[in-house]
XYZ file of C-alpha atoms in Angstrom:
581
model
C -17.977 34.632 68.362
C -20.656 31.918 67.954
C -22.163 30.619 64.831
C -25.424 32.902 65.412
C -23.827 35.621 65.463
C -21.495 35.212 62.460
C -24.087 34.473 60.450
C -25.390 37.957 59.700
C -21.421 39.012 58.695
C -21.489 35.906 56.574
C -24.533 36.924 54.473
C -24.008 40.275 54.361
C -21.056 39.816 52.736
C -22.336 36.870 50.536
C -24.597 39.575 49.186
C -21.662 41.702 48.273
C -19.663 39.356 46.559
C -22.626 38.213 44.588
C -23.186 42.070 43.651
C -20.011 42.394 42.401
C -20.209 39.069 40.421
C -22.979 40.257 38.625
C -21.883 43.780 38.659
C -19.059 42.054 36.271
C -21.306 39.548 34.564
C -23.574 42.400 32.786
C -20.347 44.365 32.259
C -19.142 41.788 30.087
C -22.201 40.869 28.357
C -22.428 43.866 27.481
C -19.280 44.085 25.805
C -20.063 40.999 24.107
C -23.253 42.455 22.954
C -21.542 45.405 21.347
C -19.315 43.231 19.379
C -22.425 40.483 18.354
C -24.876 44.188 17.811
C -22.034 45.421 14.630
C -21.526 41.897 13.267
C -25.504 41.504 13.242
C -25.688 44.647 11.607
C -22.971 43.772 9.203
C -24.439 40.192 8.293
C -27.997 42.473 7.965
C -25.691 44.538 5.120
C -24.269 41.662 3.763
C -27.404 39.713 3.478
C -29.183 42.912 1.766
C -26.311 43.071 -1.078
C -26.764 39.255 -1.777
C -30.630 39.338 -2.004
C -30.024 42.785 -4.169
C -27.807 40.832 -6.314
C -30.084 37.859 -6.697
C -33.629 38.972 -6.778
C -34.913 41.992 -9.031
C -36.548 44.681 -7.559
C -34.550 44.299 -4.298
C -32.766 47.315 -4.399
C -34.222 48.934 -1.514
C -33.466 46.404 0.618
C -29.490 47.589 1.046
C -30.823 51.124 1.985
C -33.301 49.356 4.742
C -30.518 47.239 6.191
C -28.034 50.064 5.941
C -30.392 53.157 7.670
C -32.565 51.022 9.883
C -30.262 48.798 10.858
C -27.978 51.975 11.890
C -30.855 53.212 13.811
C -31.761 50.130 15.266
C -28.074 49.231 16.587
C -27.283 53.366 17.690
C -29.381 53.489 20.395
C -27.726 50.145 22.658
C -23.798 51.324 21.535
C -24.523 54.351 22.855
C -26.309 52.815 26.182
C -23.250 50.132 25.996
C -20.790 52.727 26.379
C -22.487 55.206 28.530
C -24.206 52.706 31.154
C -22.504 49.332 31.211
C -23.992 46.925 33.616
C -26.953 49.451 34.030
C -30.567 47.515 33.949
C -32.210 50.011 31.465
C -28.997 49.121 28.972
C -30.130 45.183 29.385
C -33.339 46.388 28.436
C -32.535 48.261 25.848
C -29.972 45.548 24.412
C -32.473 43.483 24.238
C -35.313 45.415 22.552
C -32.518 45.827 19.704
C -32.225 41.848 19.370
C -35.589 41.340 18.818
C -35.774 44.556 16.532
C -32.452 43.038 14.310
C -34.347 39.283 14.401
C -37.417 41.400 12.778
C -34.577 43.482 10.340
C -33.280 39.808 9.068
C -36.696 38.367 9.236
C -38.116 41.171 6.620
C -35.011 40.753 4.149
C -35.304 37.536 3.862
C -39.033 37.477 2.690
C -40.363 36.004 6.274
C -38.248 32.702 5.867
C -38.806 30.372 8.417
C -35.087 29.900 8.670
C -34.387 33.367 9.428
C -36.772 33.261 12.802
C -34.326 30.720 14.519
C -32.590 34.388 14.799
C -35.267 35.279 17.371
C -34.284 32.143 19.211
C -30.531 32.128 19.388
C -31.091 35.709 20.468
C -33.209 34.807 23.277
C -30.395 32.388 24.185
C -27.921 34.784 24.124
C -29.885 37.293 26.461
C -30.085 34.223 29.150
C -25.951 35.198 29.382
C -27.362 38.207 31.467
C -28.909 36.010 34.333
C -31.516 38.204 34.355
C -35.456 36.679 33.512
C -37.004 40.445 33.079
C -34.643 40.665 30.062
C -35.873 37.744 28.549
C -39.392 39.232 29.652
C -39.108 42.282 27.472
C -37.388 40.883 24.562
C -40.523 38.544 24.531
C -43.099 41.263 24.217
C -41.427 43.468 21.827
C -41.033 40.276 19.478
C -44.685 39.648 20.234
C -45.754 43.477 19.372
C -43.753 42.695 16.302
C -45.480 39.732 15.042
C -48.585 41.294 16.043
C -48.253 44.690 14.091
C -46.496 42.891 11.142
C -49.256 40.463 10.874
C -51.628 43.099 10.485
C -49.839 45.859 8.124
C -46.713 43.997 6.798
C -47.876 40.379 6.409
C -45.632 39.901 3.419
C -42.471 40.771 4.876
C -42.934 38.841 8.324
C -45.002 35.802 7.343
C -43.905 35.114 3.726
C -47.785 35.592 2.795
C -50.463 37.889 1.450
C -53.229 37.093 4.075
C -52.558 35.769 7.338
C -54.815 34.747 10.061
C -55.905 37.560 12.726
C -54.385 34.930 15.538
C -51.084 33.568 13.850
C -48.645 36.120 15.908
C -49.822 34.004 19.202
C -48.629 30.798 17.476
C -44.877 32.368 16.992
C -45.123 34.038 20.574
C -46.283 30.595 22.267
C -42.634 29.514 20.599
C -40.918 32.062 22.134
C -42.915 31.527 25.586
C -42.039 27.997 25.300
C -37.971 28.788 24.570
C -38.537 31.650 27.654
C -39.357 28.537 30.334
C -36.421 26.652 30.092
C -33.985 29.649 29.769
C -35.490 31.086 33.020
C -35.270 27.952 35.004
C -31.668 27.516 33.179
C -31.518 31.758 34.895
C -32.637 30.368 38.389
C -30.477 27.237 38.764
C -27.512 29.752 37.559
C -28.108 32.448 40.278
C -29.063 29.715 42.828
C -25.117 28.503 42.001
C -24.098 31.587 41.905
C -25.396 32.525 45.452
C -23.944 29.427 46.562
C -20.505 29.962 45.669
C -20.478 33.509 46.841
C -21.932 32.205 49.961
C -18.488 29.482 49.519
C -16.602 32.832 49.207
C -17.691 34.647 51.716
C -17.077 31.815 54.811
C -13.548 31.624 52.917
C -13.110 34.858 53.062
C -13.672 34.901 56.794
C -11.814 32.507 57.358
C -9.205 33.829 55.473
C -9.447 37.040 57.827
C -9.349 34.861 60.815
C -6.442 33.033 60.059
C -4.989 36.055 59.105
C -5.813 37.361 62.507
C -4.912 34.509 64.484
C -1.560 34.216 62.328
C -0.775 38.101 63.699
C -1.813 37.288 67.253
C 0.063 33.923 67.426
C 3.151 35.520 66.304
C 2.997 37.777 68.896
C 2.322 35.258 70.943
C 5.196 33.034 70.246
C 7.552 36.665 70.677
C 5.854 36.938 74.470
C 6.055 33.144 74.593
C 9.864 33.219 74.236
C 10.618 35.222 76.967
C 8.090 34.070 79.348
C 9.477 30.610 78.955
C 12.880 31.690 79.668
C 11.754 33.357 82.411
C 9.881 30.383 83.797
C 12.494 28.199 83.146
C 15.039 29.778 84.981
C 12.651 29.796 88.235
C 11.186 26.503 87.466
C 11.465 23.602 90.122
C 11.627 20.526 87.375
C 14.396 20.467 84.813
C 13.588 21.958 81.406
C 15.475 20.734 77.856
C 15.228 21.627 73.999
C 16.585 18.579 72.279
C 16.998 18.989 68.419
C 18.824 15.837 66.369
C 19.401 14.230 69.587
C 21.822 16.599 71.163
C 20.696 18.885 73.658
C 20.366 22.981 72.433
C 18.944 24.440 75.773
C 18.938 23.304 79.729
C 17.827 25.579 82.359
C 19.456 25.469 85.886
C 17.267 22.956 87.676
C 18.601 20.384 84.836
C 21.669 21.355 85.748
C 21.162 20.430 89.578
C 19.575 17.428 88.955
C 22.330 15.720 86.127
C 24.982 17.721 88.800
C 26.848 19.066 85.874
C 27.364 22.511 84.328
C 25.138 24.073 81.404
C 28.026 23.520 78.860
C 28.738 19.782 79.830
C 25.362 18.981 78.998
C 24.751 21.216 75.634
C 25.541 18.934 72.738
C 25.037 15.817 74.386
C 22.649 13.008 73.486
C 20.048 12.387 76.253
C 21.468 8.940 76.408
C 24.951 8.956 77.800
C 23.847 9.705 81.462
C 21.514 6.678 82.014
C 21.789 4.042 84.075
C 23.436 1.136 81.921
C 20.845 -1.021 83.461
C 17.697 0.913 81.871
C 19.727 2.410 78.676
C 18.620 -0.262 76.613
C 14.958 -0.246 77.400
C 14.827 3.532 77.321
C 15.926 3.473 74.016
C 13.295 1.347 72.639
C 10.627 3.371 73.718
C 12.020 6.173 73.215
C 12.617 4.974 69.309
C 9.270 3.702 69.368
C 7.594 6.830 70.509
C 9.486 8.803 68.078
C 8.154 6.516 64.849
C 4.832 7.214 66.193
C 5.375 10.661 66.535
C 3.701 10.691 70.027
C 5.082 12.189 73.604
C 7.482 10.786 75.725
C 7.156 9.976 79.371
C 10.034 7.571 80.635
C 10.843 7.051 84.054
C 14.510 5.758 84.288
C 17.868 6.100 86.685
C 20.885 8.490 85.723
C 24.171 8.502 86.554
C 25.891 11.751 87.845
C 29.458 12.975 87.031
C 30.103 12.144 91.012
C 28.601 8.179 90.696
C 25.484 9.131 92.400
C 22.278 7.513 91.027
C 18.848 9.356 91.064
C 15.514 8.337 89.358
C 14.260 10.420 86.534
C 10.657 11.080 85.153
C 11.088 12.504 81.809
C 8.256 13.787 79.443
C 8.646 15.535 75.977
C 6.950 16.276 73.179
C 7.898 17.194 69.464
C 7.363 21.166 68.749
C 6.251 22.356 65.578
C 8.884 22.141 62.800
C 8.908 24.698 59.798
C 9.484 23.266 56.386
C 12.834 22.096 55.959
C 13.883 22.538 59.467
C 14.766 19.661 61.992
C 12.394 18.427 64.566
C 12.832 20.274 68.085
C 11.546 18.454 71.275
C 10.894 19.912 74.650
C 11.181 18.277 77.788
C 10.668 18.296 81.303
C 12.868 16.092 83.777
C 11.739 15.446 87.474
C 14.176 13.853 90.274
C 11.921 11.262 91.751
C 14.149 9.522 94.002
C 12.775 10.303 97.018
C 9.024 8.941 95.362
C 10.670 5.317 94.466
C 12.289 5.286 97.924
C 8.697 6.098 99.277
C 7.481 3.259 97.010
C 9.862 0.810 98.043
C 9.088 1.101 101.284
C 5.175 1.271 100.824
C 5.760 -1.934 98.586
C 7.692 -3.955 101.705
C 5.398 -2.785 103.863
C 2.240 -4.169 102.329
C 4.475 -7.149 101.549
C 5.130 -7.404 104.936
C 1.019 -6.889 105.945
C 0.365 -9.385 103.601
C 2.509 -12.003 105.256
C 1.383 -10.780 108.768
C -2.864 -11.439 107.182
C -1.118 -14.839 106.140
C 0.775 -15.767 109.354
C -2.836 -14.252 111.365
C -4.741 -16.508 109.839
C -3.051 -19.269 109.985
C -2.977 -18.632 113.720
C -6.422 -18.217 114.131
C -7.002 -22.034 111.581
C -4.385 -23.723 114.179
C -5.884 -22.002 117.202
C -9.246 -22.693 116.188
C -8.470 -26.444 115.567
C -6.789 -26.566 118.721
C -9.930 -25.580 120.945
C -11.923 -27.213 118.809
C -10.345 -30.773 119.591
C -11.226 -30.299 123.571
C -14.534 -28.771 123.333
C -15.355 -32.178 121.429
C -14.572 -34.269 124.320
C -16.439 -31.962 127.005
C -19.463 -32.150 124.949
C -18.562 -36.079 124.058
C -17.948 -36.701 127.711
C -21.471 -34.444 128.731
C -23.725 -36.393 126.886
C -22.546 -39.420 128.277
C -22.670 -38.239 131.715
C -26.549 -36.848 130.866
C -27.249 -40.419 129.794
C -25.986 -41.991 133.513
C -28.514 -41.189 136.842
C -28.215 -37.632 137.894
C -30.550 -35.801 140.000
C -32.804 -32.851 138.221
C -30.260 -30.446 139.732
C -27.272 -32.800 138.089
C -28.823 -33.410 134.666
C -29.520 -29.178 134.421
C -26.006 -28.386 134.876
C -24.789 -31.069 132.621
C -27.724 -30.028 130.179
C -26.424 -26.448 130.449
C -22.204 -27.679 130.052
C -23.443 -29.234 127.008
C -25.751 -26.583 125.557
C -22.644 -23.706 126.159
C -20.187 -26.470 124.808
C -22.838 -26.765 121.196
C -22.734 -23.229 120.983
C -19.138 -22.523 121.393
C -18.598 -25.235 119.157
C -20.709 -23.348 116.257
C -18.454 -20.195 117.175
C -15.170 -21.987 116.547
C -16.169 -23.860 113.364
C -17.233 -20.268 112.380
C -13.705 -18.653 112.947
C -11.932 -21.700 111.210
C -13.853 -21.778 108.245
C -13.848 -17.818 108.299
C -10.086 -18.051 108.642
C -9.499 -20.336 106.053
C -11.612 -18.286 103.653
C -9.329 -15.522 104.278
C -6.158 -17.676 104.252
C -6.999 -19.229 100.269
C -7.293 -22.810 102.165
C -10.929 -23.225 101.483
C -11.268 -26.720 99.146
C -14.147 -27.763 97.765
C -14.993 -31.193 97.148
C -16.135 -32.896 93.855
C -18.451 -36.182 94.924
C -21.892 -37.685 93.715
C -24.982 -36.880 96.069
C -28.458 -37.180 96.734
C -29.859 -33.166 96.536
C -33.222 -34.235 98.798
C -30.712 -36.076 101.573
C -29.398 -33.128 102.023
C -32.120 -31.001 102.427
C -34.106 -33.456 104.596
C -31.259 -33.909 107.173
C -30.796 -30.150 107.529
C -34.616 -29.625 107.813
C -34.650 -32.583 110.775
C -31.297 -31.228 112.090
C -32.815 -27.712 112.783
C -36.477 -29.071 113.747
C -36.014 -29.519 117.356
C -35.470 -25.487 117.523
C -38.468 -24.749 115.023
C -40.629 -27.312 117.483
C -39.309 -25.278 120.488
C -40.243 -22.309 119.095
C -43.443 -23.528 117.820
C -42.554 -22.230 114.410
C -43.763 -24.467 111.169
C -40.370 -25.350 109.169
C -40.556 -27.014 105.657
C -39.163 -27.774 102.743
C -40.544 -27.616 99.043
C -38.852 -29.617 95.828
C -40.073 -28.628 92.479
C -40.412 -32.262 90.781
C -37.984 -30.650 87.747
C -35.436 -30.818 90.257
C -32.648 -33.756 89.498
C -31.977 -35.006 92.991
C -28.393 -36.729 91.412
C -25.695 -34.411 91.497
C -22.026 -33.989 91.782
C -20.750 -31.447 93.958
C -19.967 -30.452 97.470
C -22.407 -31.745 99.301
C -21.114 -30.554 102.796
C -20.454 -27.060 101.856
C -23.881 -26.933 100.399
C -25.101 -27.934 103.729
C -23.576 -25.728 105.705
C -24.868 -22.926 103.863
C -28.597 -24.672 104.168
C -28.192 -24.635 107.978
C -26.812 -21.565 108.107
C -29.658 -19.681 106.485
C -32.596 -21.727 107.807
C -30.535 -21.728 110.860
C -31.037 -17.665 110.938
C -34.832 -17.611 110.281
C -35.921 -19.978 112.682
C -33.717 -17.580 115.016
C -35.426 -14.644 113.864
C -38.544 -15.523 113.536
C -40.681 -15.527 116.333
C -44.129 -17.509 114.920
C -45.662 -18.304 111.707
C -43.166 -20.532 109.277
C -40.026 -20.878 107.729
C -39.972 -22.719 104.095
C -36.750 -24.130 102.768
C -37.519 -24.312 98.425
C -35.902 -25.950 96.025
C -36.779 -25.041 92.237
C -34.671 -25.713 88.848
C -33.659 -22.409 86.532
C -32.563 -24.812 83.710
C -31.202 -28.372 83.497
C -28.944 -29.903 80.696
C -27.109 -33.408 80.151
C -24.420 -32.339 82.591
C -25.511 -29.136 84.441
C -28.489 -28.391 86.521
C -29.217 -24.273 87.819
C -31.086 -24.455 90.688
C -32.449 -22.154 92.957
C -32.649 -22.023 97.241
C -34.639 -19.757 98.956
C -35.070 -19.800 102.671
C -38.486 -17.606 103.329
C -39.555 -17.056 107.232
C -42.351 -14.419 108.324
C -39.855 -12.989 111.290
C -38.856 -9.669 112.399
C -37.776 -8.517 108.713
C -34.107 -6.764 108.075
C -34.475 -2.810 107.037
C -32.904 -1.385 104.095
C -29.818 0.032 105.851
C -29.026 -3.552 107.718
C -29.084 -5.095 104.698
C -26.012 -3.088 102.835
C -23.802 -4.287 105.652
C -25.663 -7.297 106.208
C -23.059 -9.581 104.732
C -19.981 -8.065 106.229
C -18.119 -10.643 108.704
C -18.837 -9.994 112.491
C -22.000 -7.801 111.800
C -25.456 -8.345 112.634
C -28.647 -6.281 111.658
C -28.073 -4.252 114.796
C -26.566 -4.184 118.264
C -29.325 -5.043 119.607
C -30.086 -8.223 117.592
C -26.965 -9.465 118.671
C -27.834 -8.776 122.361
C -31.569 -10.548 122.270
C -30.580 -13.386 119.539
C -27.198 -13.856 119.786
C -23.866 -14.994 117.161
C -20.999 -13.725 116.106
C -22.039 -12.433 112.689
C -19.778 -14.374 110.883
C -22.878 -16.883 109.437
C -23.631 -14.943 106.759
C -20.734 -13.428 105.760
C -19.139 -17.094 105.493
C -22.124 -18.489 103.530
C -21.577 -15.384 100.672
C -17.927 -16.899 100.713
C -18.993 -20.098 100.083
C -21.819 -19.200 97.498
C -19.492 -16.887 95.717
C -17.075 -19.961 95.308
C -19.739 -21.971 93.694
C -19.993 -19.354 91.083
C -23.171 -17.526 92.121
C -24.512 -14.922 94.641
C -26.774 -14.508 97.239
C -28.690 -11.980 97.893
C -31.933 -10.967 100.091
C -35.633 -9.517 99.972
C -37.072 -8.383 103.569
C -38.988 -6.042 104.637
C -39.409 -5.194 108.730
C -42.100 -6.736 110.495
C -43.420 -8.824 107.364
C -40.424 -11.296 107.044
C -37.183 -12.071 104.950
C -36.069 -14.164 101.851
C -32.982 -15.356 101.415
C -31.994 -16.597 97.633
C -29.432 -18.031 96.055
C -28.450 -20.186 92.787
């Protein structure tokens, strides 16, 4: 049931409770009332005889005290007994306290000490928790002052004469004491709502719990038997353990220790492991069992015939009753056949990791090998284009030469590439000049911006130190690489190789390379697989432009070694940025 809709249930039965508890309040009050009404009318009695006894011509005042008093004090008893906890009795019970405060008030001659009477029985009505009580005892103490000022002035004020307006004074008093009782009245019922409200939520609560404790138990009957019942058809083994000695194992247990139901019962979970995992199976199991938390273990056993299986083994502490030793619960699963699987999953990726090792190797050696041949045809072309050949002769040798560059450019890719992948990339560590750098790798690539009749250059922000330590060469190849790719791709306008500084210290300088070119632009789906090794843009790039598509993927390598990334703004048609730091 949700909140909302307990809600109503709750304050419903707030409303009872409070009911009752003032049903009860005004029932005792009352009581109490009866009990304070005689002694009031007793201390009226007693108060007559002593003013009899002292003053002459007090005589009457015994037979006042005595009949009035009777007839003031009759009328609540009667109401007291008859009606208890009734409104009209509160009423009435308090019309007779300001009726007795008037009684004492009169014997004694209008003393001002006697009207403190009126008071303390004001305070004594605020035991009802009710303001309209206070509200009528008020007005007939009011209509007493009132009438008394005007025909007994004597007897209520003490004086002959008093002044048409002094019964306000007295019921401004009373007024004044009424304020303070009520809010005294509100705070009361205010905590008295509260706690029935208290009451109430504990009460359903109570019933809940109650309800939940009924339904539970039932549970926990049906519980019983289903879990036998699953037990005994399920495919894992299934243990109660209790003081470390085993109370219950179904049949599957059974299978997998290979040992009969009463071989096992009474036995400590301990004496069928592996001797080589008892000792760390103990610890956590001890540990686990300090920290009062579940058990998982995976461990080997030891069967009656010498045969060893692996184990996973979970369990978890049941609820104990007072006084009663802990119970745990367990499940045990024969994983053998998993760690075989794992064993062999674990030598085979051994065994592809030593094959990716032994690969690249072979393609580092193999690409060193042709690489050491192709240098002498293209060493031995050039000279031969610098001897006298014919047009015909110096094209072919142009062409040999030309082919021999680019294969060149294709092996150095695969060896670096394969030494990336083999761990056997080293960096060097060696003072340089930053604009030497860029300047040769701008005038290396110019003859193929000039060809293309493509503006290349290259911008230095002035912040820029120019002496560094680093790697110099790797640094280069990565600045060819990229300026190298958008002179390829673009077609006309420029390419701009810029150098700016991020922030420079004592002994480290951030800098920032962008290569910017206004070519053929890369789309948004190129450019997620734009640094993968052996891809281009698209197939048909490849086709019109050429490369193996291992450029890029070789220069991330290499900026990702120097601790930074590159990445890449383009958009098709208006050109591409390459940036790195």
């Amino acid at each position: 049931m949700s909140r909302r809709e307990q809600t109503p249930d709750i304050g419903s039965r707030a409303a009872v409770i409070l009911a009752d508890d003032e049903r009860r309040i005004f029932e005792r009050v009352d009581q109490l009332f009866a009990i304070l009404i005689l002694l009031q009318w007793l201390g009226a009695i007693a108060a007559a005889l002593w003013i009899s006894a002292t003053k002459a011509g007090t005589d009457n005042y015994l037979v006042t005290a005595v009949f009035e008093g009777a007839a003031i004090i009759l009328l609540p008893l009667v109401m007291i007994y008859v009606a208890p906890g009734k409104t009209i009795t509160r009423h009435v019970v308090a019309a007779e306290q300001m009726l007795m405060s008037a009684l004492l008030i009169y014997l004694t001659g209008g003393r001002v000490e006697t009207r403190f009477h009126v008071f303390g029985a004001l305070a004594f009505l605020s035991c009802y928790r009710d303001w309209r009580v206070l509200a009528t005892a008020s007005i007939v103490t009011a209509a007493d002052h009132f009438l008394g000022g005007i025909f007994w002035p004597q007897a209520v004020y003490g004086l002959a004469a008093v002044e048409p307006w002094r019964w306000l004074e007295h019921t401004g008093w009373v007024l004044f004491t009424d304020f303070f009782l009520v809010v005294s009245i509100v705070q009361s019922r205010q905590q008295m709502s509260q706690i029935a409200e208290r009451q109430a939520k504990l009460e359903n609560v109570n019933e809940k719990i109650e309800h939940e404790v009924v339904e539970r138990t039932a549970q926990v009957r049906a519980g019983e038997e289903i879990f036998r019942s699953l037990s005994a058809a399920s495919p894992v083994g299934i243990f109660l353990d209790s003081c470390g000695a085993c109370v219950y194992a179904n049949a599957r247990l059974c299978e997998i220790y290979d040992a009969a139901s009463e071989d096992l019962i009474g036995k400590g979970w301990i004496h069928n492991i592996h001797p080589e995992d008892r000792a760390r199976i103990e610890k956590e199991g001890l540990a686990a069992l300090r920290e009062e938390r579940d058990i998982g273990l995976e461990y080997r056993i030891v069967t009656p015939a010498g045969a060893i299986r692996w184990v996973s083994t979970r369990a978890a502490r049941l609820p104990a009753l007072e006084g009663q030793q802990s119970v745990f619960v367990g499940t045990v699963d024969d994983i053998t056949d998993r760690k075989r699987l794992e064993e062999e999953l674990a030598q085979g990726r051994d065994e592809a990791l030593e094959m990716a090792r032994l690969k690249s190797e072979f393609l580092s050696n193999m690409s060193h090998e042709i690489r050491t041949p192709l240098n002498g045809i293209i060493g031995m072309t050039g000279l031969l284009l610098d001897g006298n050949l014919n047009n015909e002769q110096h094209e072919f040798a142009e062409t040999v030469r030309t082919s021999g560059d680019a294969l060149l450019t294709i092996v150095n890719d695969i060896l670096d590439f394969s030494k990336i992948a083999a761990g056997k990339l080293v960096f060097e560590e060696i003072d340089f000049d930053l604009l030497a750098i860029a300047e040769s790798t701008v005038q290396l690539l110019a003859e193929q911006a000039r060809k293309k009749k493509i503006e290349l250059a290259l911008s230095v922000d002035p912040a820029v130190p120019l002496a560094l330590r680093g790697d110099p060469g790797r640094l280069r190849q990565v600045l060819t690489n990229l300026v190298g790719n958008a002179i390829k791709f673009t077609p006309q306008g420029e390419v701009v190789l810029s150098i700016s500084a991020e922030s420079v210290s004592t002994d480290e300088a951030q800098l920032r390379f962008e290569v910017r070119d206004t070519g053929i632009g890369i789309g948004p789906e190129a450019q997620r697989r734009l640094f993968q090794p052996f891809s281009q843009a698209d197939s048909s790039t490849s086709r019109k432009y050429g490369g193996t598509g291992l450029g890029l993927a070789i220069s991330m390598q290499l900026v990702e070694a120097m601790r930074s990334k590159i990445g890449v703004e383009s958009e098709v048609g208006k050109g591409t940025t390459f940036h790195f730091t």
